[in-house]
Amino acid sequence: MSSSEPRPGTVERAFEAALYADTDAALDTGASLLAADPAADPELTHRGEEFVAAAWRRGWQPADVVRVVRRDLDPVHVQLTAALILGESHEPRGARWTAQLEELKAEPRPPRADRFSYATAVLELFRVLLRLPAIEPLEVPRQGPAAAGTGDSRMLTRIRALLAKAEATGFPEEAEALSAKAQELMARHSIDEALLAARTHAKDAPGACRIGVEPPYETAKAVLLDAVAGANRCRAVWNEAFCFSTVVGFEPDLEAVELLYTSLLVQATAAMTKAEAAQRAGGRKRTKTFRQSFLAAYAHRIGDRLASAAEGQVTAAEGDLLPVLAARDVAVADHADRMFPRTVTTRLRGVDDAAGWHEGAAAADRAQVQDRRRLP
């Protein structure tokens, strides 16, 4: 046997030593075996790609796996995960999957390290991948004929650009105008898609996507996402253990939820930071309860505002829209119930700071969610 070939069983023996036991001693044993056999590296990479492929079969998507690794391990493990996912993924699995892969390409490559440290990091990562349970698989939403056109892409590009400017500007009136225009475009896009699908009898059906809801203050963030989803005719189910919510709805509405939730979370965080600085200037020291109460109040008040805005948009639309939306509501509810036949209600705890609640509610009142005067 030439020296370039791996010694038989190196990877298997390392896995048997390290992956099925949680002790540091077992990890050291496995890492020592791998570090002593450089020729085993290709097989090690191949086995890692098999682990991520197995995660896809259990319902996970790239962003979900990276989110869990980032929560439980270190940046080097995230970089190793990105490399494995990009090396494994060859089949197109929908626009969101492709977008997640594009985001992973921005991750830096794993830093060079001594072989023992590298092997240790790989085995730590494989321990997490091996233990990922089965979760609800996501179906790619079926869409009407207009959804795949260039107009759809241009519309979403415009919306993203408007929201990005609204988040970046330091002038409240400009942010209000930009956010209002974005909301107007989102509502128009959703209504147009619903009516077109009904008139052409397109095979349009709801699907689902996952949106990260990560610590800190994840319960309040999940409430905010639920409010945004409900206002856009979607259903959101929070998975606290894995830091995401699954949102069920029709494709234009899922896009609106993703964009609006992200924008409102940015606005809420900026407003919370400013309000907290003012509280500290006044001699306040407690921070956690203020932030939790702030975000809880923000989510509660935004939910009321979004519901009111959504009702006004439907009322202003043409008459044949109501039965179309009613049918879509039933389809979304049925799809969500099939995906999640058993759910429980989560209580929002730690919301007992009056100043935080007041500031959060005021920030929600200032957030831009309703239609206003159109931009010239």
XYZ file of C-alpha atoms in Angstrom:
376
model
C 0.000 0.000 0.000
C 1.408 3.426 -0.924
C 1.705 6.148 1.687
C -0.872 8.340 -0.139
C -3.724 5.942 0.596
C -5.658 6.135 3.873
C -5.162 3.392 6.362
C -8.287 1.232 6.275
C -10.954 2.271 8.739
C -9.438 5.550 9.989
C -12.609 7.590 9.513
C -14.853 4.826 10.772
C -12.734 4.293 13.869
C -12.682 8.045 14.541
C -16.450 8.204 14.191
C -16.984 5.230 16.476
C -14.761 6.851 19.090
C -16.102 10.410 18.931
C -19.548 10.774 17.359
C -21.587 8.534 19.612
C -20.199 9.769 22.930
C -20.249 13.312 24.318
C -17.067 13.227 26.367
C -13.964 15.277 25.625
C -11.833 12.166 25.939
C -13.787 10.458 23.139
C -13.456 13.576 20.995
C -9.698 13.682 21.565
C -9.360 10.041 20.592
C -11.229 10.525 17.327
C -9.352 13.723 16.493
C -6.004 12.025 17.154
C -6.861 9.230 14.719
C -7.779 11.712 11.977
C -4.835 14.006 12.642
C -2.418 11.122 12.220
C -3.791 10.162 8.796
C -3.849 13.076 6.275
C -4.862 10.708 3.487
C -8.236 10.274 5.209
C -9.212 13.900 4.546
C -11.110 13.300 1.247
C -13.214 10.569 2.826
C -13.843 12.818 5.834
C -15.142 15.574 3.559
C -17.289 13.089 1.654
C -18.810 11.800 4.876
C -19.549 15.371 5.966
C -21.407 16.001 2.721
C -23.385 12.835 3.389
C -24.358 14.234 6.800
C -25.756 17.441 5.277
C -27.536 15.446 2.555
C -29.160 13.406 5.310
C -30.285 16.681 6.940
C -32.079 17.652 3.721
C -33.919 14.314 3.764
C -35.018 15.073 7.332
C -36.599 18.360 6.269
C -33.762 20.827 6.941
C -32.576 23.558 4.599
C -29.133 25.231 4.411
C -30.062 28.295 6.459
C -31.640 26.098 9.143
C -28.511 23.993 9.563
C -26.227 27.026 9.653
C -28.471 28.683 12.236
C -28.215 25.709 14.607
C -24.450 25.418 14.130
C -23.969 29.140 14.755
C -26.033 28.907 17.942
C -24.309 25.832 19.361
C -20.720 26.109 18.107
C -18.132 28.652 16.932
C -17.487 30.621 13.730
C -15.027 28.020 12.455
C -17.799 25.415 12.585
C -20.104 27.717 10.601
C -17.392 28.069 7.966
C -16.914 24.298 7.823
C -20.679 23.868 7.481
C -20.860 26.341 4.610
C -18.064 24.534 2.783
C -19.799 21.159 3.181
C -23.173 22.492 2.034
C -21.722 24.204 -1.020
C -19.778 21.058 -1.857
C -22.857 18.836 -1.569
C -25.613 20.925 -3.163
C -25.925 20.269 -6.876
C -29.651 19.951 -7.545
C -31.817 23.107 -7.809
C -34.422 23.051 -5.031
C -36.262 26.330 -5.446
C -35.492 30.035 -5.325
C -35.155 30.247 -1.543
C -32.742 27.319 -1.450
C -30.638 28.975 -4.150
C -30.658 32.266 -2.243
C -29.472 30.494 0.904
C -26.581 28.950 -1.017
C -25.641 32.366 -2.391
C -25.481 33.750 1.147
C -23.194 30.906 2.191
C -20.737 31.820 -0.546
C -19.996 34.997 1.419
C -18.808 32.978 4.423
C -15.001 33.025 4.762
C -13.179 29.775 4.220
C -12.184 27.875 7.384
C -8.864 29.176 8.723
C -5.803 26.972 8.521
C -5.144 25.173 11.772
C -3.045 22.326 13.019
C -4.445 18.942 12.090
C -5.599 18.059 15.575
C -7.578 21.322 15.956
C -9.082 20.869 12.499
C -10.118 17.281 13.199
C -11.598 18.293 16.550
C -13.720 21.019 14.931
C -14.931 18.649 12.216
C -15.978 15.997 14.725
C -17.730 18.591 16.902
C -19.669 19.695 13.840
C -20.521 16.144 12.824
C -21.883 15.478 16.320
C -24.416 18.281 15.783
C -25.315 17.201 12.234
C -25.760 13.588 13.277
C -28.265 14.535 15.978
C -30.505 16.799 13.898
C -34.034 15.394 14.219
C -36.630 15.195 11.471
C -38.649 18.405 11.086
C -41.565 19.415 8.904
C -40.483 19.423 5.232
C -41.221 22.588 3.287
C -43.089 22.493 0.004
C -42.177 25.010 -2.681
C -45.335 27.105 -3.232
C -47.078 26.579 -6.549
C -47.627 29.894 -8.273
C -49.683 31.431 -11.019
C -48.202 32.391 -14.381
C -47.252 35.933 -13.402
C -45.204 34.903 -10.396
C -42.314 33.616 -12.470
C -42.126 36.647 -14.749
C -39.595 39.440 -14.783
C -42.195 41.872 -13.444
C -42.282 39.920 -10.184
C -38.505 40.148 -9.818
C -38.506 43.869 -10.568
C -41.299 44.463 -8.045
C -39.447 42.683 -5.230
C -36.226 44.491 -6.119
C -38.036 47.824 -5.808
C -39.555 46.831 -2.470
C -36.220 45.729 -1.054
C -34.565 48.927 -2.206
C -37.271 51.092 -0.627
C -37.087 49.281 2.710
C -33.292 49.430 2.745
C -33.427 53.187 2.260
C -36.107 53.527 4.941
C -33.907 51.692 7.441
C -30.805 53.697 6.561
C -32.132 57.243 6.485
C -31.857 59.500 9.498
C -34.917 61.538 8.469
C -38.246 60.184 9.802
C -40.362 61.803 7.071
C -38.258 60.251 4.331
C -38.415 56.845 6.038
C -42.181 57.175 6.308
C -42.574 57.938 2.594
C -40.245 55.121 1.532
C -41.852 52.531 3.832
C -45.341 53.580 2.788
C -44.458 53.100 -0.873
C -42.984 49.675 -0.125
C -46.125 48.650 1.762
C -48.266 49.890 -1.119
C -46.297 47.795 -3.606
C -46.486 44.699 -1.386
C -50.257 44.978 -1.024
C -50.764 45.586 -4.740
C -48.507 42.651 -5.639
C -50.375 40.252 -3.357
C -53.834 41.306 -4.529
C -52.864 41.207 -8.205
C -51.447 37.694 -7.828
C -54.564 36.439 -6.044
C -56.946 37.873 -8.651
C -54.850 36.665 -11.582
C -54.672 33.138 -10.203
C -58.458 33.091 -9.699
C -59.288 34.469 -13.156
C -56.913 32.136 -15.000
C -57.791 29.129 -12.805
C -54.095 28.685 -12.147
C -52.968 25.822 -9.943
C -51.940 28.152 -7.166
C -51.407 26.642 -3.718
C -49.818 27.732 -0.440
C -46.335 26.716 0.608
C -44.079 27.583 3.513
C -40.761 29.151 4.412
C -38.679 29.407 7.563
C -37.554 32.690 9.097
C -34.919 32.855 11.790
C -36.082 34.020 15.230
C -32.923 34.083 17.290
C -31.917 35.136 20.815
C -31.953 37.412 22.634
C -35.608 38.260 23.294
C -36.711 35.594 20.832
C -40.210 35.247 22.278
C -41.008 38.903 21.602
C -39.500 38.591 18.121
C -41.668 35.533 17.448
C -44.739 37.539 18.478
C -43.718 40.289 16.057
C -43.318 37.784 13.228
C -46.684 36.250 14.063
C -48.301 39.689 13.827
C -46.697 40.390 10.456
C -47.702 36.941 9.166
C -51.309 37.309 10.290
C -51.671 40.701 8.639
C -50.405 39.221 5.371
C -52.812 36.269 5.397
C -50.206 33.772 6.578
C -49.794 31.509 9.601
C -46.600 31.383 11.676
C -45.543 28.523 13.962
C -42.514 29.117 16.191
C -39.915 26.423 16.868
C -38.124 27.759 19.927
C -35.634 24.895 20.121
C -34.198 25.579 16.666
C -34.612 29.372 16.500
C -37.023 29.714 13.594
C -40.669 30.169 12.729
C -42.328 28.365 9.841
C -44.597 30.718 7.907
C -47.352 29.169 5.763
C -48.958 31.147 2.957
C -49.048 31.967 -0.730
C -45.792 33.002 -2.328
C -46.420 36.782 -2.680
C -47.536 36.920 0.950
C -44.520 34.935 2.151
C -42.281 37.427 0.374
C -44.120 40.306 2.053
C -43.757 38.703 5.495
C -40.015 38.140 5.049
C -39.393 41.686 3.868
C -41.665 43.504 6.312
C -40.612 41.493 9.375
C -36.946 42.090 8.638
C -37.515 45.806 8.139
C -39.640 46.223 11.269
C -37.111 44.296 13.343
C -34.381 46.656 12.164
C -36.578 49.664 12.979
C -37.478 48.221 16.398
C -33.861 47.494 17.288
C -32.744 50.973 16.305
C -35.588 52.576 18.265
C -34.896 50.355 21.289
C -31.210 51.285 21.307
C -32.069 54.984 21.190
C -34.711 54.701 23.920
C -32.392 52.650 26.114
C -29.636 55.254 25.787
C -32.057 57.915 26.980
C -33.056 55.734 29.941
C -29.425 55.202 30.918
C -28.736 58.916 30.668
C -31.472 59.338 33.268
C -29.723 56.964 35.661
C -31.446 53.686 34.798
C -29.345 50.512 35.105
C -31.666 47.601 34.295
C -31.441 46.622 30.650
C -32.841 43.157 30.001
C -36.337 43.797 31.344
C -36.516 47.120 29.488
C -35.610 45.492 26.168
C -37.957 42.546 26.628
C -40.856 44.843 27.511
C -39.977 47.237 24.693
C -40.047 44.535 22.033
C -43.186 42.946 23.478
C -45.054 46.245 23.365
C -43.725 46.965 19.895
C -44.966 43.586 18.634
C -48.365 44.020 20.303
C -48.964 47.505 18.924
C -47.614 46.664 15.463
C -50.022 43.724 15.337
C -52.966 46.061 15.875
C -51.705 48.512 13.264
C -50.994 45.846 10.677
C -54.399 44.243 11.152
C -56.087 47.610 10.693
C -54.012 48.419 7.621
C -54.717 45.029 6.051
C -58.454 45.393 6.629
C -58.407 48.818 4.986
C -56.575 47.498 1.918
C -59.104 44.714 1.407
C -62.060 47.075 1.897
C -60.685 49.431 -0.740
C -60.204 46.646 -3.288
C -62.724 45.499 -5.871
C -65.676 43.367 -4.822
C -64.671 40.045 -6.373
C -61.543 40.023 -4.210
C -63.346 38.963 -1.021
C -64.309 35.396 -2.055
C -60.834 34.905 -3.535
C -59.167 35.903 -0.266
C -61.615 33.804 1.751
C -60.689 30.737 -0.297
C -57.014 31.485 0.187
C -57.465 31.855 3.941
C -59.048 28.384 4.059
C -56.237 26.910 1.949
C -53.564 28.431 4.194
C -55.283 27.221 7.375
C -55.655 23.694 5.973
C -52.014 23.589 4.873
C -50.807 24.818 8.260
C -52.955 22.288 10.117
C -51.555 19.459 7.990
C -47.980 20.575 8.659
C -48.553 21.197 12.372
C -51.430 19.064 13.670
C -50.332 19.725 17.266
C -49.276 23.167 18.494
C -49.191 24.828 21.901
C -49.539 28.433 23.004
C -46.445 30.150 24.418
C -46.702 32.821 27.104
C -44.610 35.962 26.815
C -42.779 36.229 30.144
C -40.669 38.948 31.708
C -42.793 41.815 30.371
C -43.056 43.916 33.516
C -41.138 47.090 32.743
C -43.525 50.024 32.362
C -40.955 52.320 30.765
C -39.961 49.660 28.250
C -43.590 48.967 27.359
C -44.355 52.657 26.898
C -41.315 53.270 24.711
C -41.982 50.150 22.627
C -45.589 51.106 21.996
C -44.531 54.616 20.985
C -41.927 53.210 18.596
C -44.560 50.946 17.024
C -46.802 53.959 16.480
C -43.945 55.636 14.617
C -43.129 52.576 12.464
C -44.210 52.801 8.851
C -46.754 50.121 7.945
C -49.775 51.873 6.404
C -50.494 53.372 3.025
C -50.035 57.123 2.916
C -49.548 59.744 0.221
C -47.852 58.229 -2.834
C -44.384 59.356 -3.735
C -44.261 61.753 -6.710
